[in-house]
PDB file of C-alpha atoms in Angstrom:
ATOM      1  CA  UNK U   1     -34.050  25.712  -3.103  1.00  0.00           C
ATOM      2  CA  UNK U   2     -33.585  22.470  -1.206  1.00  0.00           C
ATOM      3  CA  UNK U   3     -29.953  21.667  -0.704  1.00  0.00           C
ATOM      4  CA  UNK U   4     -30.541  18.101   0.438  1.00  0.00           C
ATOM      5  CA  UNK U   5     -33.467  16.081  -0.863  1.00  0.00           C
ATOM      6  CA  UNK U   6     -34.604  12.789   0.546  1.00  0.00           C
ATOM      7  CA  UNK U   7     -37.502  11.751  -1.631  1.00  0.00           C
ATOM      8  CA  UNK U   8     -38.673   8.787   0.438  1.00  0.00           C
ATOM      9  CA  UNK U   9     -40.588   9.940   3.529  1.00  0.00           C
ATOM     10  CA  UNK U  10     -41.054   6.320   4.590  1.00  0.00           C
ATOM     11  CA  UNK U  11     -40.058   2.795   3.579  1.00  0.00           C
ATOM     12  CA  UNK U  12     -41.045  -0.700   4.618  1.00  0.00           C
ATOM     13  CA  UNK U  13     -38.452  -3.414   4.024  1.00  0.00           C
ATOM     14  CA  UNK U  14     -38.455  -7.109   4.839  1.00  0.00           C
ATOM     15  CA  UNK U  15     -35.836  -8.217   7.343  1.00  0.00           C
ATOM     16  CA  UNK U  16     -32.593  -9.459   5.760  1.00  0.00           C
ATOM     17  CA  UNK U  17     -33.214  -7.599   2.521  1.00  0.00           C
ATOM     18  CA  UNK U  18     -30.933  -4.821   1.346  1.00  0.00           C
ATOM     19  CA  UNK U  19     -32.328  -1.310   1.364  1.00  0.00           C
ATOM     20  CA  UNK U  20     -31.309   1.857  -0.458  1.00  0.00           C
ATOM     21  CA  UNK U  21     -32.153   5.251   0.973  1.00  0.00           C
ATOM     22  CA  UNK U  22     -31.996   8.067  -1.548  1.00  0.00           C
ATOM     23  CA  UNK U  23     -30.268  11.388  -1.110  1.00  0.00           C
ATOM     24  CA  UNK U  24     -29.612  14.060  -3.696  1.00  0.00           C
ATOM     25  CA  UNK U  25     -27.853  17.303  -2.994  1.00  0.00           C
ATOM     26  CA  UNK U  26     -27.259  20.654  -4.550  1.00  0.00           C
ATOM     27  CA  UNK U  27     -24.006  22.537  -4.321  1.00  0.00           C
ATOM     28  CA  UNK U  28     -21.736  24.566  -6.545  1.00  0.00           C
ATOM     29  CA  UNK U  29     -18.708  23.859  -4.396  1.00  0.00           C
ATOM     30  CA  UNK U  30     -16.126  21.315  -5.519  1.00  0.00           C
ATOM     31  CA  UNK U  31     -15.203  20.443  -1.959  1.00  0.00           C
ATOM     32  CA  UNK U  32     -17.955  19.137   0.292  1.00  0.00           C
ATOM     33  CA  UNK U  33     -18.771  16.264   2.584  1.00  0.00           C
ATOM     34  CA  UNK U  34     -21.815  14.040   2.847  1.00  0.00           C
ATOM     35  CA  UNK U  35     -22.914  12.357   6.044  1.00  0.00           C
ATOM     36  CA  UNK U  36     -25.589   9.889   7.004  1.00  0.00           C
ATOM     37  CA  UNK U  37     -27.031   9.729  10.482  1.00  0.00           C
ATOM     38  CA  UNK U  38     -29.511   7.356  12.079  1.00  0.00           C
ATOM     39  CA  UNK U  39     -32.080   8.491  14.629  1.00  0.00           C
ATOM     40  CA  UNK U  40     -33.870   5.657  16.441  1.00  0.00           C
ATOM     41  CA  UNK U  41     -37.121   6.261  18.270  1.00  0.00           C
ATOM     42  CA  UNK U  42     -35.138   7.005  21.425  1.00  0.00           C
ATOM     43  CA  UNK U  43     -34.038  10.229  19.755  1.00  0.00           C
ATOM     44  CA  UNK U  44     -30.268  10.161  19.698  1.00  0.00           C
ATOM     45  CA  UNK U  45     -28.450  10.997  16.464  1.00  0.00           C
ATOM     46  CA  UNK U  46     -25.946   8.336  15.481  1.00  0.00           C
ATOM     47  CA  UNK U  47     -23.264   8.904  12.848  1.00  0.00           C
ATOM     48  CA  UNK U  48     -23.160   6.148  10.225  1.00  0.00           C
ATOM     49  CA  UNK U  49     -20.925   7.035   7.299  1.00  0.00           C
ATOM     50  CA  UNK U  50     -19.070   9.854   5.556  1.00  0.00           C
ATOM     51  CA  UNK U  51     -18.203  10.523   1.925  1.00  0.00           C
ATOM     52  CA  UNK U  52     -15.921  13.326   0.822  1.00  0.00           C
ATOM     53  CA  UNK U  53     -16.381  14.874  -2.603  1.00  0.00           C
ATOM     54  CA  UNK U  54     -12.790  14.065  -3.523  1.00  0.00           C
ATOM     55  CA  UNK U  55     -12.825  10.517  -2.185  1.00  0.00           C
ATOM     56  CA  UNK U  56     -12.147   8.143  -5.042  1.00  0.00           C
ATOM     57  CA  UNK U  57     -13.807   5.145  -3.480  1.00  0.00           C
ATOM     58  CA  UNK U  58     -17.344   4.844  -2.185  1.00  0.00           C
ATOM     59  CA  UNK U  59     -17.392   4.811   1.592  1.00  0.00           C
ATOM     60  CA  UNK U  60     -18.207   1.613   3.472  1.00  0.00           C
ATOM     61  CA  UNK U  61     -18.716   0.967   7.182  1.00  0.00           C
ATOM     62  CA  UNK U  62     -19.764  -2.554   8.039  1.00  0.00           C
ATOM     63  CA  UNK U  63     -23.259  -3.131   6.635  1.00  0.00           C
ATOM     64  CA  UNK U  64     -23.466   0.483   5.457  1.00  0.00           C
ATOM     65  CA  UNK U  65     -22.157   1.668   2.133  1.00  0.00           C
ATOM     66  CA  UNK U  66     -22.587   4.829   0.194  1.00  0.00           C
ATOM     67  CA  UNK U  67     -23.447   4.798  -3.498  1.00  0.00           C
ATOM     68  CA  UNK U  68     -21.840   8.108  -4.435  1.00  0.00           C
ATOM     69  CA  UNK U  69     -22.564   9.398  -7.923  1.00  0.00           C
ATOM     70  CA  UNK U  70     -20.941  12.783  -8.124  1.00  0.00           C
ATOM     71  CA  UNK U  71     -22.151  13.758 -11.577  1.00  0.00           C
ATOM     72  CA  UNK U  72     -25.726  13.030 -10.568  1.00  0.00           C
ATOM     73  CA  UNK U  73     -25.204  14.653  -7.160  1.00  0.00           C
ATOM     74  CA  UNK U  74     -26.523  11.667  -5.332  1.00  0.00           C
ATOM     75  CA  UNK U  75     -25.264   9.896  -2.224  1.00  0.00           C
ATOM     76  CA  UNK U  76     -27.550   6.983  -1.512  1.00  0.00           C
ATOM     77  CA  UNK U  77     -27.118   4.914   1.636  1.00  0.00           C
ATOM     78  CA  UNK U  78     -27.217   1.160   1.176  1.00  0.00           C
ATOM     79  CA  UNK U  79     -27.866  -1.087   4.154  1.00  0.00           C
ATOM     80  CA  UNK U  80     -27.153  -4.717   3.467  1.00  0.00           C
ATOM     81  CA  UNK U  81     -28.938  -7.572   5.236  1.00  0.00           C
ATOM     82  CA  UNK U  82     -31.325  -5.321   7.138  1.00  0.00           C
ATOM     83  CA  UNK U  83     -32.103  -6.068  10.776  1.00  0.00           C
ATOM     84  CA  UNK U  84     -35.033  -5.132  12.999  1.00  0.00           C
ATOM     85  CA  UNK U  85     -32.750  -2.730  14.835  1.00  0.00           C
ATOM     86  CA  UNK U  86     -32.278  -0.758  11.636  1.00  0.00           C
ATOM     87  CA  UNK U  87     -35.804   0.651  12.028  1.00  0.00           C
ATOM     88  CA  UNK U  88     -35.231   4.376  12.509  1.00  0.00           C
ATOM     89  CA  UNK U  89     -35.189   7.760  10.819  1.00  0.00           C
ATOM     90  CA  UNK U  90     -32.233   8.245   8.511  1.00  0.00           C
ATOM     91  CA  UNK U  91     -30.887  11.669   7.680  1.00  0.00           C
ATOM     92  CA  UNK U  92     -28.584  12.716   4.901  1.00  0.00           C
ATOM     93  CA  UNK U  93     -26.547  15.843   5.593  1.00  0.00           C
ATOM     94  CA  UNK U  94     -24.046  17.912   3.670  1.00  0.00           C
ATOM     95  CA  UNK U  95     -21.206  20.019   4.835  1.00  0.00           C
ATOM     96  CA  UNK U  96     -19.905  22.656   2.472  1.00  0.00           C
ATOM     97  CA  UNK U  97     -17.655  25.644   2.950  1.00  0.00           C
ATOM     98  CA  UNK U  98     -19.394  28.776   4.088  1.00  0.00           C
ATOM     99  CA  UNK U  99     -18.247  32.311   3.434  1.00  0.00           C
ATOM    100  CA  UNK U 100     -16.618  32.452   6.827  1.00  0.00           C
ATOM    101  CA  UNK U 101     -14.798  29.167   6.223  1.00  0.00           C
ATOM    102  CA  UNK U 102     -16.983  27.262   8.591  1.00  0.00           C
ATOM    103  CA  UNK U 103     -18.727  24.086   7.782  1.00  0.00           C
ATOM    104  CA  UNK U 104     -22.280  23.716   8.932  1.00  0.00           C
ATOM    105  CA  UNK U 105     -24.331  20.610   8.432  1.00  0.00           C
ATOM    106  CA  UNK U 106     -27.336  21.063   6.156  1.00  0.00           C
ATOM    107  CA  UNK U 107     -29.945  18.369   6.618  1.00  0.00           C
ATOM    108  CA  UNK U 108     -32.456  16.511   4.537  1.00  0.00           C
ATOM    109  CA  UNK U 109     -35.967  15.870   5.820  1.00  0.00           C
ATOM    110  CA  UNK U 110     -35.193  12.253   6.599  1.00  0.00           C
ATOM    111  CA  UNK U 111     -36.551   8.834   5.649  1.00  0.00           C
ATOM    112  CA  UNK U 112     -38.406   6.694   8.149  1.00  0.00           C
ATOM    113  CA  UNK U 113     -37.316   3.090   7.646  1.00  0.00           C
ATOM    114  CA  UNK U 114     -39.334   0.254   9.123  1.00  0.00           C
ATOM    115  CA  UNK U 115     -37.985  -3.278   8.948  1.00  0.00           C
ATOM    116  CA  UNK U 116     -40.662  -5.966   8.918  1.00  0.00           C
ATOM    117  CA  UNK U 117     -39.952  -9.350  10.540  1.00  0.00           C
TER     118      UNK U 117
ATOM    119  CA  UNK C   1     -22.373   6.488  23.606  1.00  0.00           C
ATOM    120  CA  UNK C   2     -20.977   9.397  21.571  1.00  0.00           C
ATOM    121  CA  UNK C   3     -19.112  10.955  24.500  1.00  0.00           C
ATOM    122  CA  UNK C   4     -21.159  14.162  24.258  1.00  0.00           C
ATOM    123  CA  UNK C   5     -23.342  14.808  27.287  1.00  0.00           C
ATOM    124  CA  UNK C   6     -26.357  17.050  27.535  1.00  0.00           C
ATOM    125  CA  UNK C   7     -28.436  18.052  30.518  1.00  0.00           C
ATOM    126  CA  UNK C   8     -31.241  17.997  31.276  1.00  0.00           C
ATOM    127  CA  UNK C   9     -32.769  15.235  29.157  1.00  0.00           C
ATOM    128  CA  UNK C  10     -36.256  16.637  29.493  1.00  0.00           C
ATOM    129  CA  UNK C  11     -37.503  20.090  30.338  1.00  0.00           C
ATOM    130  CA  UNK C  12     -41.081  21.258  30.761  1.00  0.00           C
ATOM    131  CA  UNK C  13     -41.700  24.942  31.244  1.00  0.00           C
ATOM    132  CA  UNK C  14     -44.225  27.671  30.578  1.00  0.00           C
ATOM    133  CA  UNK C  15     -44.418  30.361  27.943  1.00  0.00           C
ATOM    134  CA  UNK C  16     -42.407  33.440  28.776  1.00  0.00           C
ATOM    135  CA  UNK C  17     -39.888  31.555  30.873  1.00  0.00           C
ATOM    136  CA  UNK C  18     -36.137  31.189  30.390  1.00  0.00           C
ATOM    137  CA  UNK C  19     -34.175  27.938  30.354  1.00  0.00           C
ATOM    138  CA  UNK C  20     -30.546  26.920  30.020  1.00  0.00           C
ATOM    139  CA  UNK C  21     -29.412  23.790  28.226  1.00  0.00           C
ATOM    140  CA  UNK C  22     -25.971  22.437  28.960  1.00  0.00           C
ATOM    141  CA  UNK C  23     -23.557  20.491  26.804  1.00  0.00           C
ATOM    142  CA  UNK C  24     -20.179  18.895  27.450  1.00  0.00           C
ATOM    143  CA  UNK C  25     -18.289  17.964  24.271  1.00  0.00           C
ATOM    144  CA  UNK C  26     -16.217  14.850  23.724  1.00  0.00           C
ATOM    145  CA  UNK C  27     -12.813  14.971  25.313  1.00  0.00           C
ATOM    146  CA  UNK C  28     -10.451  16.907  23.062  1.00  0.00           C
ATOM    147  CA  UNK C  29     -13.142  18.424  20.837  1.00  0.00           C
ATOM    148  CA  UNK C  30     -12.938  22.178  20.486  1.00  0.00           C
ATOM    149  CA  UNK C  31     -16.026  22.781  18.352  1.00  0.00           C
ATOM    150  CA  UNK C  32     -19.539  22.705  19.715  1.00  0.00           C
ATOM    151  CA  UNK C  33     -22.647  22.993  17.567  1.00  0.00           C
ATOM    152  CA  UNK C  34     -26.258  23.488  18.568  1.00  0.00           C
ATOM    153  CA  UNK C  35     -29.155  22.177  16.507  1.00  0.00           C
ATOM    154  CA  UNK C  36     -32.909  22.352  16.908  1.00  0.00           C
ATOM    155  CA  UNK C  37     -35.142  19.548  15.688  1.00  0.00           C
ATOM    156  CA  UNK C  38     -38.835  20.323  15.463  1.00  0.00           C
ATOM    157  CA  UNK C  39     -41.670  18.574  13.685  1.00  0.00           C
ATOM    158  CA  UNK C  40     -42.424  21.428  11.321  1.00  0.00           C
ATOM    159  CA  UNK C  41     -38.897  22.690  10.601  1.00  0.00           C
ATOM    160  CA  UNK C  42     -36.815  19.543  10.760  1.00  0.00           C
ATOM    161  CA  UNK C  43     -33.183  19.812  11.833  1.00  0.00           C
ATOM    162  CA  UNK C  44     -31.775  23.302  11.869  1.00  0.00           C
ATOM    163  CA  UNK C  45     -28.313  24.538  12.704  1.00  0.00           C
ATOM    164  CA  UNK C  46     -28.400  27.230  15.376  1.00  0.00           C
ATOM    165  CA  UNK C  47     -24.864  28.215  16.294  1.00  0.00           C
ATOM    166  CA  UNK C  48     -21.280  26.991  16.481  1.00  0.00           C
ATOM    167  CA  UNK C  49     -18.500  27.735  18.924  1.00  0.00           C
ATOM    168  CA  UNK C  50     -14.866  26.938  18.472  1.00  0.00           C
ATOM    169  CA  UNK C  51     -12.500  27.093  21.424  1.00  0.00           C
ATOM    170  CA  UNK C  52     -14.629  29.613  23.249  1.00  0.00           C
ATOM    171  CA  UNK C  53     -15.459  31.879  20.335  1.00  0.00           C
ATOM    172  CA  UNK C  54     -18.583  32.086  18.250  1.00  0.00           C
ATOM    173  CA  UNK C  55     -17.754  30.753  14.799  1.00  0.00           C
ATOM    174  CA  UNK C  56     -20.976  30.557  12.836  1.00  0.00           C
ATOM    175  CA  UNK C  57     -24.601  31.455  13.244  1.00  0.00           C
ATOM    176  CA  UNK C  58     -27.544  29.746  11.644  1.00  0.00           C
ATOM    177  CA  UNK C  59     -31.246  30.217  12.170  1.00  0.00           C
ATOM    178  CA  UNK C  60     -30.942  31.272  15.771  1.00  0.00           C
ATOM    179  CA  UNK C  61     -33.594  33.583  17.154  1.00  0.00           C
ATOM    180  CA  UNK C  62     -32.598  36.748  18.992  1.00  0.00           C
ATOM    181  CA  UNK C  63     -34.280  35.329  22.092  1.00  0.00           C
ATOM    182  CA  UNK C  64     -31.694  32.546  22.064  1.00  0.00           C
ATOM    183  CA  UNK C  65     -28.059  32.907  22.999  1.00  0.00           C
ATOM    184  CA  UNK C  66     -25.174  30.588  23.652  1.00  0.00           C
ATOM    185  CA  UNK C  67     -21.658  30.575  24.980  1.00  0.00           C
ATOM    186  CA  UNK C  68     -18.720  28.241  25.313  1.00  0.00           C
ATOM    187  CA  UNK C  69     -16.741  28.357  28.501  1.00  0.00           C
ATOM    188  CA  UNK C  70     -12.975  27.936  29.059  1.00  0.00           C
ATOM    189  CA  UNK C  71     -13.487  24.278  29.972  1.00  0.00           C
ATOM    190  CA  UNK C  72     -15.207  23.954  26.538  1.00  0.00           C
ATOM    191  CA  UNK C  73     -18.649  23.111  27.834  1.00  0.00           C
ATOM    192  CA  UNK C  74     -21.405  25.126  26.241  1.00  0.00           C
ATOM    193  CA  UNK C  75     -24.762  26.491  27.293  1.00  0.00           C
ATOM    194  CA  UNK C  76     -27.720  27.445  25.157  1.00  0.00           C
ATOM    195  CA  UNK C  77     -30.033  29.983  26.744  1.00  0.00           C
ATOM    196  CA  UNK C  78     -33.599  30.242  25.539  1.00  0.00           C
ATOM    197  CA  UNK C  79     -35.669  33.150  26.835  1.00  0.00           C
ATOM    198  CA  UNK C  80     -39.216  34.474  26.466  1.00  0.00           C
ATOM    199  CA  UNK C  81     -40.187  30.977  25.473  1.00  0.00           C
ATOM    200  CA  UNK C  82     -43.043  30.405  23.070  1.00  0.00           C
ATOM    201  CA  UNK C  83     -45.048  27.284  22.304  1.00  0.00           C
ATOM    202  CA  UNK C  84     -43.196  26.974  19.000  1.00  0.00           C
ATOM    203  CA  UNK C  85     -39.868  26.596  20.796  1.00  0.00           C
ATOM    204  CA  UNK C  86     -40.886  23.102  21.855  1.00  0.00           C
ATOM    205  CA  UNK C  87     -38.347  20.868  20.172  1.00  0.00           C
ATOM    206  CA  UNK C  88     -35.440  18.507  20.622  1.00  0.00           C
ATOM    207  CA  UNK C  89     -32.230  20.470  21.068  1.00  0.00           C
ATOM    208  CA  UNK C  90     -29.016  18.732  20.143  1.00  0.00           C
ATOM    209  CA  UNK C  91     -25.479  19.595  20.922  1.00  0.00           C
ATOM    210  CA  UNK C  92     -22.740  18.109  18.758  1.00  0.00           C
ATOM    211  CA  UNK C  93     -18.987  18.326  18.929  1.00  0.00           C
ATOM    212  CA  UNK C  94     -16.018  17.807  16.648  1.00  0.00           C
ATOM    213  CA  UNK C  95     -12.260  18.228  17.051  1.00  0.00           C
ATOM    214  CA  UNK C  96     -11.996  21.396  14.993  1.00  0.00           C
ATOM    215  CA  UNK C  97     -13.626  22.891  11.972  1.00  0.00           C
ATOM    216  CA  UNK C  98     -12.346  20.985   8.958  1.00  0.00           C
ATOM    217  CA  UNK C  99     -14.669  19.716   6.283  1.00  0.00           C
ATOM    218  CA  UNK C 100     -14.457  15.967   6.774  1.00  0.00           C
ATOM    219  CA  UNK C 101     -14.751  15.956  10.545  1.00  0.00           C
ATOM    220  CA  UNK C 102     -17.672  14.026  11.912  1.00  0.00           C
ATOM    221  CA  UNK C 103     -19.926  15.793  14.339  1.00  0.00           C
ATOM    222  CA  UNK C 104     -20.883  13.538  17.230  1.00  0.00           C
ATOM    223  CA  UNK C 105     -24.217  14.263  18.821  1.00  0.00           C
ATOM    224  CA  UNK C 106     -25.360  14.243  22.397  1.00  0.00           C
ATOM    225  CA  UNK C 107     -28.614  12.564  23.425  1.00  0.00           C
ATOM    226  CA  UNK C 108     -30.521  15.834  23.157  1.00  0.00           C
ATOM    227  CA  UNK C 109     -32.705  17.876  25.483  1.00  0.00           C
ATOM    228  CA  UNK C 110     -36.401  17.564  24.876  1.00  0.00           C
ATOM    229  CA  UNK C 111     -38.040  20.909  25.620  1.00  0.00           C
ATOM    230  CA  UNK C 112     -41.767  21.239  26.026  1.00  0.00           C
ATOM    231  CA  UNK C 113     -43.225  24.714  26.415  1.00  0.00           C
ATOM    232  CA  UNK C 114     -46.768  24.768  27.772  1.00  0.00           C
TER     233      UNK C 114
END
């Protein structure tokens, strides 16, 4: 079964609009972490934002915020006031405890976001 | 710039050959992770090292091996290469192994097997 599901393979958004990228996850652990990364066409993987399962507040980092709904197991990334430079692939990833107490990142398939001028 | 360096940036080789990818983690980071990103399989965790010791294994083929040296740099060795090994190989690092640590990624090595 998919652990991380990103249901939007691609999205077109008008510049300056807000955009929400969906991510749902599946885990039976109470303690886990959710990450979002951005991968521009140049290929590098850039960390954007982190949400811990026990964090009381939704995470925010500049124009990025995370709409964390624990009961629904969703961790959607919201980008406010989108810019042309936001065009990229966006990956949601989860880190959960493994049997050997190590924490690997499990990745979604990604959403390709294109910002239109 | 994440502070993680990877060399080479691009690698073109033939089937059956062996290559070595190199990674230097951010200063102070003890954990190194290797990931493979391919078109058909997406991003997959391969292996993790912590302070010189193997800590976790993911979907790493037997033809692949890795190590972390005393200076904490890591190498990923890929042997008997096949066309399907063509992918972007990322190294990432983090300070330790706790849950909420961010993994910072290097620029990747793009491997093309012909």
